CSV table of C-alpha atoms and ligand atoms in Angstrom, one decimal:
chain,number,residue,atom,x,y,z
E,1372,UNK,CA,136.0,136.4,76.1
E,1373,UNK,CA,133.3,136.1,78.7
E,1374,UNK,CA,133.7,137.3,82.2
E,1375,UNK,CA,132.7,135.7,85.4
E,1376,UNK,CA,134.6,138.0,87.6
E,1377,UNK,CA,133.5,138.3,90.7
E,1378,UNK,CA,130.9,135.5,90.4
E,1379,UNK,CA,130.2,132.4,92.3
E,1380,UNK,CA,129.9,128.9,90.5
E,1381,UNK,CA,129.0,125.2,91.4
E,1382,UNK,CA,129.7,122.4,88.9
E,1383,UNK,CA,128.3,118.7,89.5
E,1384,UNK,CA,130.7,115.9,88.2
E,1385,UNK,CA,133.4,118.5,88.1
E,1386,UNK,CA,135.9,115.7,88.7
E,1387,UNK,CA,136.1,114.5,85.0
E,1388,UNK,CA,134.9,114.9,81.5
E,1389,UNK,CA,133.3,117.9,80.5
E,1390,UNK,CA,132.7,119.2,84.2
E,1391,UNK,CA,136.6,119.4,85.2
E,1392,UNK,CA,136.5,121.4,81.8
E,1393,UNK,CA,133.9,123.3,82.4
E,1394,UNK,CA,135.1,124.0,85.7
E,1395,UNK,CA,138.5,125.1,84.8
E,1396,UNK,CA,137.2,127.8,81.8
E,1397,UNK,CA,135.0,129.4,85.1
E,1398,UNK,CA,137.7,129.9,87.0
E,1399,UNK,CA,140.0,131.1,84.1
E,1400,UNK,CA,137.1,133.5,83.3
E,1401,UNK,CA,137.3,134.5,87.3
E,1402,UNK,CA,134.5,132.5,89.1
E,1403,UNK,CA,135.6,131.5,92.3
E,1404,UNK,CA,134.1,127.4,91.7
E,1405,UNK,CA,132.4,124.7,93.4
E,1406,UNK,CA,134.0,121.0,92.2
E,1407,UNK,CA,131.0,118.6,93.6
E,1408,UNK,CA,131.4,114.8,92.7
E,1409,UNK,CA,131.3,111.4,93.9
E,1410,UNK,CA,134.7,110.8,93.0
E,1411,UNK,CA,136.7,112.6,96.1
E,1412,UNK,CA,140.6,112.0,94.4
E,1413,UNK,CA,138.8,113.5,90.6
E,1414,UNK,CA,137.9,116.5,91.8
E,1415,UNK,CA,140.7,117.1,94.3
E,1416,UNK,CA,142.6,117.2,91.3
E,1417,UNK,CA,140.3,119.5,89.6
E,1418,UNK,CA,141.0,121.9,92.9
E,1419,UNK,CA,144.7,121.5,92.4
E,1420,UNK,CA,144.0,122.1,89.0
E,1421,UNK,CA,142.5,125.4,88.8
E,1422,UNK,CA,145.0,126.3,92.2
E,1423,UNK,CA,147.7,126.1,90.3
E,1424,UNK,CA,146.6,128.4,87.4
E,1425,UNK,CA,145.8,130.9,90.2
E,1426,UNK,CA,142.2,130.7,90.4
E,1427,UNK,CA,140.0,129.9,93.1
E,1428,UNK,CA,138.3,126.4,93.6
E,1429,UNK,CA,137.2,124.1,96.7
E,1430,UNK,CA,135.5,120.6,96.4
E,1431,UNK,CA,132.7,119.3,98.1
E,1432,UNK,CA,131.7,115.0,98.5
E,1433,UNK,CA,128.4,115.3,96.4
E,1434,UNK,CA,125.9,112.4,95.1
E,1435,UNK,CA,123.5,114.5,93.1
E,1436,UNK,CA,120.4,111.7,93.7
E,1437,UNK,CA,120.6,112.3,97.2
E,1438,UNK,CA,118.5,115.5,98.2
E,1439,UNK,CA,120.0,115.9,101.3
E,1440,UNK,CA,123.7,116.1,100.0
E,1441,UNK,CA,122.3,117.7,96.9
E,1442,UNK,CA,120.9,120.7,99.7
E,1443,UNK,CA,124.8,120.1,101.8
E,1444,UNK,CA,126.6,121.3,98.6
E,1445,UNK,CA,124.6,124.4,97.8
E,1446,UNK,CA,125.3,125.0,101.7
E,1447,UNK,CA,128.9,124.6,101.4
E,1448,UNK,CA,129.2,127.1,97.8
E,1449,UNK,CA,127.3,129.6,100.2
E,1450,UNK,CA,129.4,129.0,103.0
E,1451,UNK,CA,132.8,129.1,101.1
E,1452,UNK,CA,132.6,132.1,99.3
E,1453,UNK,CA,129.0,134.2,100.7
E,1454,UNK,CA,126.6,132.9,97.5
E,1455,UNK,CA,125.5,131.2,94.5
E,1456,UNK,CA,125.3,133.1,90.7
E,1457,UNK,CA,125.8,130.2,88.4
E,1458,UNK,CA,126.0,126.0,88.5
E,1459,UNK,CA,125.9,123.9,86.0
E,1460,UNK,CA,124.2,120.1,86.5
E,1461,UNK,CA,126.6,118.2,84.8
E,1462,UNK,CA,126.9,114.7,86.7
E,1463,UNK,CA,125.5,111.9,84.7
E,1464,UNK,CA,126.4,107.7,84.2
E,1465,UNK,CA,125.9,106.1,80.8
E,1466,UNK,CA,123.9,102.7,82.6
E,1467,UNK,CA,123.5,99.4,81.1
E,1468,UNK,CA,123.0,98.4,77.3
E,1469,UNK,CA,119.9,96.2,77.0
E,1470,UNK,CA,117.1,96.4,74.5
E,1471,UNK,CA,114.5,97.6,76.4
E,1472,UNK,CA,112.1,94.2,76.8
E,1473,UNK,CA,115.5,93.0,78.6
E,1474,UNK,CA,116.4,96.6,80.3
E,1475,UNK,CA,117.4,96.1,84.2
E,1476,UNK,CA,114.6,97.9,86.1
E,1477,UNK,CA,117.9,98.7,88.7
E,1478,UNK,CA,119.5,100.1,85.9
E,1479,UNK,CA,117.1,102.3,85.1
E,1480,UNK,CA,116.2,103.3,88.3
E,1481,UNK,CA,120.0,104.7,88.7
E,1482,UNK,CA,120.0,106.0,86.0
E,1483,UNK,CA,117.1,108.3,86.1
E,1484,UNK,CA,118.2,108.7,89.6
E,1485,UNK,CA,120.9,110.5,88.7
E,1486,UNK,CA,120.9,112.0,85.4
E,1487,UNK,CA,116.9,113.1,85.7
E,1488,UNK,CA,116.1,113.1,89.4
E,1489,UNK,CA,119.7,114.6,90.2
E,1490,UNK,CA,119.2,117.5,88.4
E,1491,UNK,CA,115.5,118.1,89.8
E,1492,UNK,CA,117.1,118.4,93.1
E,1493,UNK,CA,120.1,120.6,91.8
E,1494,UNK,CA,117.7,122.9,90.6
E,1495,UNK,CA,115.7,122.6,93.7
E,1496,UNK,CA,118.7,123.3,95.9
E,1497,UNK,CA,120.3,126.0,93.9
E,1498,UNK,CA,116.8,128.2,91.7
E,1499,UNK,CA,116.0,129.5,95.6
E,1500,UNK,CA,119.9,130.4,96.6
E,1501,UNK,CA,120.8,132.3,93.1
E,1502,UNK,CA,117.2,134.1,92.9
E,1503,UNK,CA,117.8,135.4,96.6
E,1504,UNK,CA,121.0,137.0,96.0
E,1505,UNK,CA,119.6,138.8,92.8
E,1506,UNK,CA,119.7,136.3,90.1
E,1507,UNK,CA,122.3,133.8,87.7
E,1508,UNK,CA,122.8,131.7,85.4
E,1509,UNK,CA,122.3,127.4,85.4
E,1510,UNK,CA,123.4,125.3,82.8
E,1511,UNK,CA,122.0,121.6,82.6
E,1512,UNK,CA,124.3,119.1,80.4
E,1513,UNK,CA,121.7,117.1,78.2
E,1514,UNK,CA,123.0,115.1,75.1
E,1515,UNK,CA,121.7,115.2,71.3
E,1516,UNK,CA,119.9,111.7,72.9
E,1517,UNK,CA,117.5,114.1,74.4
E,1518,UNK,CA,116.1,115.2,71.2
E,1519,UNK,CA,116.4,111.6,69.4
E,1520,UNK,CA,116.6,107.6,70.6
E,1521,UNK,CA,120.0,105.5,70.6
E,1522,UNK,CA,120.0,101.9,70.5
E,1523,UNK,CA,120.0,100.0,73.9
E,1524,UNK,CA,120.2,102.9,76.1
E,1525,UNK,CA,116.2,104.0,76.9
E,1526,UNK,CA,117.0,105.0,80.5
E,1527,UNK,CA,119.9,107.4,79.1
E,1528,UNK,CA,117.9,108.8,76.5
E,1529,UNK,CA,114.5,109.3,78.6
E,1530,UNK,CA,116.3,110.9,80.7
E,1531,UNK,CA,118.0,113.5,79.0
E,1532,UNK,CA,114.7,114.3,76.9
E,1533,UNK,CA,113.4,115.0,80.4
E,1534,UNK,CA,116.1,117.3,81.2
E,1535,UNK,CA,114.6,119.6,78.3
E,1536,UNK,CA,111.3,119.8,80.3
E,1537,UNK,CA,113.0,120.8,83.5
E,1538,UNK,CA,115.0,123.0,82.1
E,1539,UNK,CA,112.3,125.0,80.4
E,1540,UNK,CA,109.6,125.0,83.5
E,1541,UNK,CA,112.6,126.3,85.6
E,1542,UNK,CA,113.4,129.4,83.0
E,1543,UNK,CA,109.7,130.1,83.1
E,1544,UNK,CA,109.3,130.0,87.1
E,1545,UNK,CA,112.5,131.7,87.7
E,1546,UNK,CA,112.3,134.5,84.6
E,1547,UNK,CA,111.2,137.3,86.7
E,1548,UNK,CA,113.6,136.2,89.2
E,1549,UNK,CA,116.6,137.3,87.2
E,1550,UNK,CA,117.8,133.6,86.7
E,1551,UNK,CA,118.1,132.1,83.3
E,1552,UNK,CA,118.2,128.1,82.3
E,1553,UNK,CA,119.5,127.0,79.2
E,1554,UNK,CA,120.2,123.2,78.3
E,1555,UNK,CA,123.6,122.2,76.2
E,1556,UNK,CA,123.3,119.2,74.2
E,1557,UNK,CA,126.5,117.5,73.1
E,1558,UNK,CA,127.0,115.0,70.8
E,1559,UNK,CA,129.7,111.8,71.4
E,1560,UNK,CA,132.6,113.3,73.1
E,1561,UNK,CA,135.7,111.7,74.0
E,1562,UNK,CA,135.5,111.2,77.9
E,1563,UNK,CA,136.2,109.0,80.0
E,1564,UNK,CA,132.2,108.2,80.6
E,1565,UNK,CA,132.6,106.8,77.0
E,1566,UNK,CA,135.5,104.6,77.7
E,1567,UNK,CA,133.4,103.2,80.8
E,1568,UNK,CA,130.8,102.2,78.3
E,1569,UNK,CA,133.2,100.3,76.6
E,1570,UNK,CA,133.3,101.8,73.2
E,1571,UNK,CA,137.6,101.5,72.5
E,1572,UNK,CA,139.1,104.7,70.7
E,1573,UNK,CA,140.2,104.4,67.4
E,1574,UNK,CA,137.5,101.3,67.2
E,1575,UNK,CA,135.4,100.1,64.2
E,1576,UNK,CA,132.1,101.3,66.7
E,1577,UNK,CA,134.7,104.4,67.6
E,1578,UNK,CA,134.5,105.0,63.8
E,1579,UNK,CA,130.7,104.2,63.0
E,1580,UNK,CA,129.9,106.9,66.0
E,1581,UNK,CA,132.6,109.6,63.9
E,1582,UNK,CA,130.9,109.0,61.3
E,1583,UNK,CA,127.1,110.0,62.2
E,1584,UNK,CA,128.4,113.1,62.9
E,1585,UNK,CA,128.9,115.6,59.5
E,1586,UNK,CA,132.8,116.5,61.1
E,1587,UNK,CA,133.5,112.6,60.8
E,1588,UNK,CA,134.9,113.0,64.1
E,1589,UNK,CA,133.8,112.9,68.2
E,1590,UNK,CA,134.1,116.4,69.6
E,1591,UNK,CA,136.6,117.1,72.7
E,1592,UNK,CA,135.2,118.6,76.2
E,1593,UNK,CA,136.8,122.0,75.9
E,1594,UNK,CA,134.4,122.3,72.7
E,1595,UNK,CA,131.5,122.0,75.2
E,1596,UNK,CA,132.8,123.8,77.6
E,1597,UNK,CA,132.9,127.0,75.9
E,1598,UNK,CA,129.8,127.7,74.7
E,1599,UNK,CA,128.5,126.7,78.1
E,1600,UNK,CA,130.8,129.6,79.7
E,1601,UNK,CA,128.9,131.6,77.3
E,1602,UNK,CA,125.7,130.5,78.4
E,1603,UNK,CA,126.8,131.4,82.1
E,1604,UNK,CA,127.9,135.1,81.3
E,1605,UNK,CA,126.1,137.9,81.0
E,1606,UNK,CA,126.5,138.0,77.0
E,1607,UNK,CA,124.0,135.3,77.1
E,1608,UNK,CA,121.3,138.1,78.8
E,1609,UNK,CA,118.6,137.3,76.5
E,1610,UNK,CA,118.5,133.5,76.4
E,1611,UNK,CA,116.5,130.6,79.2
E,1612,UNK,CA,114.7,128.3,78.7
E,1613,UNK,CA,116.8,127.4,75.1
E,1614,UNK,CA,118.5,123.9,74.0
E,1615,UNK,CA,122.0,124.6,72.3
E,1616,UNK,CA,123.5,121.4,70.3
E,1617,UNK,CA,126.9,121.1,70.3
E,1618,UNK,CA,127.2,118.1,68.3
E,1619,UNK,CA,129.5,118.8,65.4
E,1620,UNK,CA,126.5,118.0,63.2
E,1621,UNK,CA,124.9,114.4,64.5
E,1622,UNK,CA,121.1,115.7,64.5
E,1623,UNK,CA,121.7,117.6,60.8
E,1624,UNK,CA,121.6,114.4,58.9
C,2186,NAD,N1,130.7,112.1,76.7
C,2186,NAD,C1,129.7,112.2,75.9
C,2186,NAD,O1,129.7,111.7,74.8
C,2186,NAD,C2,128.5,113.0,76.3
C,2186,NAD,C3,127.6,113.3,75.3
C,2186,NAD,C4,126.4,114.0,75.7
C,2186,NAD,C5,126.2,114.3,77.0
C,2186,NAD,N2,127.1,114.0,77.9
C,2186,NAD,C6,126.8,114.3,79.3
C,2186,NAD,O2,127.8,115.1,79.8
C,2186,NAD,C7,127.8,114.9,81.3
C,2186,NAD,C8,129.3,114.7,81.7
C,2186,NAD,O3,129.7,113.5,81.0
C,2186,NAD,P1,131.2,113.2,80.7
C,2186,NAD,O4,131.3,112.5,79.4
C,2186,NAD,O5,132.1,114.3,81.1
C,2186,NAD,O6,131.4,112.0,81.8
C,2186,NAD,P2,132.6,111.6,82.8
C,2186,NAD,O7,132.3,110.2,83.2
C,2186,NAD,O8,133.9,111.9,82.3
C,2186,NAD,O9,132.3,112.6,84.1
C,2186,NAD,C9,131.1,112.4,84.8
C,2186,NAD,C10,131.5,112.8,86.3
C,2186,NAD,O10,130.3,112.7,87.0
C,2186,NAD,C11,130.6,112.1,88.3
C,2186,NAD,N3,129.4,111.5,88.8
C,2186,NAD,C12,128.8,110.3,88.4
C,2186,NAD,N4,127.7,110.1,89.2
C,2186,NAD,C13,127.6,111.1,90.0
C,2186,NAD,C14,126.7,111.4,91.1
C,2186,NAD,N5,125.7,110.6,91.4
C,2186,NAD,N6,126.8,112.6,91.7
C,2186,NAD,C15,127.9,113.4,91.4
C,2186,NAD,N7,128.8,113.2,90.5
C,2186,NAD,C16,128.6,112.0,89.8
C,2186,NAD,C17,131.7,111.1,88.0
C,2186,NAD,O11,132.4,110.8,89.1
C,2186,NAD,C18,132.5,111.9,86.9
C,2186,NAD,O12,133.5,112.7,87.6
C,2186,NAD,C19,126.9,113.8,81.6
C,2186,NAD,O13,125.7,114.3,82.0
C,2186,NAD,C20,126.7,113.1,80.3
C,2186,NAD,O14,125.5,112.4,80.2
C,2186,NAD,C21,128.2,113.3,77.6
């Protein structure tokens, strides 16, 4: 089991999905946890939630494409508990479905503004903090859709290949500094970011998505969590810059 005793952690989109999981096994593991999100009532309840198991948690209103709330959170982890050691840059929106010739330039513009530009300025805000108070670990939440193309979605997908790149120019930058940056790359998991894209559990397109997988199944957010605990702890002292697929095996066939 990893620790994170004593260490200080920010999670974006901690109020759902694989954030509020990811946020919970921090704590468990001892980090003392930053729950930023949009959604103020989500991540309450991910601060109630880690509260009640005794561990240590406090949320902060956070829209991670907008720089100067992006640079507010940061602020608040370092004024809540004295630092930053480890975040990971989780937030993220599915967008629209359109073939591309029809793709709404609004849509795209969100969602690059959020799952591509919002985690430029999370590691803006945070590479600076963690390197000045003698180095960390960041995790950035990719997808498998950052290595390969899925139908109707080219603002998603363009913007989680793009995550790669920022991921690795940060590890190289910040190497000497004693911080490390890894990307995780999760296949379909069952989250409520999938139900918002309309896909029904237990659906025939439920099913066809099970099935590109070699499990035959959609993986759950504690499966995602883990290894990126891992990736946060100091077992993981040799690895940045690296992409780790957890994708029950979606990019083997
Ligand atoms: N669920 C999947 O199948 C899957 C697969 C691969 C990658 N991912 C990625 O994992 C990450 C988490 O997704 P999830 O499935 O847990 O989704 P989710 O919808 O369950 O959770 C996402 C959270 O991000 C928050 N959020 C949205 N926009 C935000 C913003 N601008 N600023 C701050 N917070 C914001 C939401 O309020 C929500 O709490 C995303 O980056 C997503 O692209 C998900």
């Amino acid at each position: 089991m990893p620790s994170l005793q004593g260490k200080i952690g920010l999670v974006t989109g901690a109020g759902s999905g694989i954030g509020r999981e990811v946020a919970l096994l921090m704590a468990r593991d001892g980090a003392n946890v930053v729950v930023a999100d949009v959604a103020d009532d989500h991540g309450i309840e991910t601060v109630k939630m880690i509260q009640r198991t005794g561990g240590g948690a406090a949320f902060v209103h956070a829209d991670v494409s907008d720089p100067a709330q992006v640079e507010a959170m940061v602020k608040f982890a370092v004024d809540t508990y004295g630092g930053l050691h480890l975040a990971v840059n989780n937030a993220g929106i599915g967008g629209p479905a359109a073939l591309m010739g029809d793709y709404p330039v609004d849509g795209w513009d969100k969602v690059i503004g959020i799952n591509l530009t919002g985690v430029f300025l999370c590691l803006r805000a945070e590479l600076s903090v963690i390197a000045a108070g003698g180095g960390g670990s960041i995790v950035n939440i990719s997808s498998i859709l950052g290595f390969v193309g899925f139908g109707q979605s080219c603002a998603y997908v363009a913007a989680k290949h793009g995550v790669i790149g920022l991921t690795q120019n940060a590890a190289l930058e910040y190497a000497d500094k004693n911080v490390r940056v890894n990307s995780i790359h999760p296949g379909f998991i069952d989250t409520p970011l999938v139900a918002a894209g309309g896909i029904e559990k237990g659906g025939d397109l439920w099913d066809f998505i099970a099935s590109k997988h070699a499990m035959n199944r959609w993986g759950t957010a504690a499966e995602v969590a883990t290894p990126v605990v891992w990736l946060l702890s100091d077992e993981a002292s040799f690895v940045t810059g690296s992409q780790y697929v957890v994708d029950g095996g979606y990019l083997a066939q």
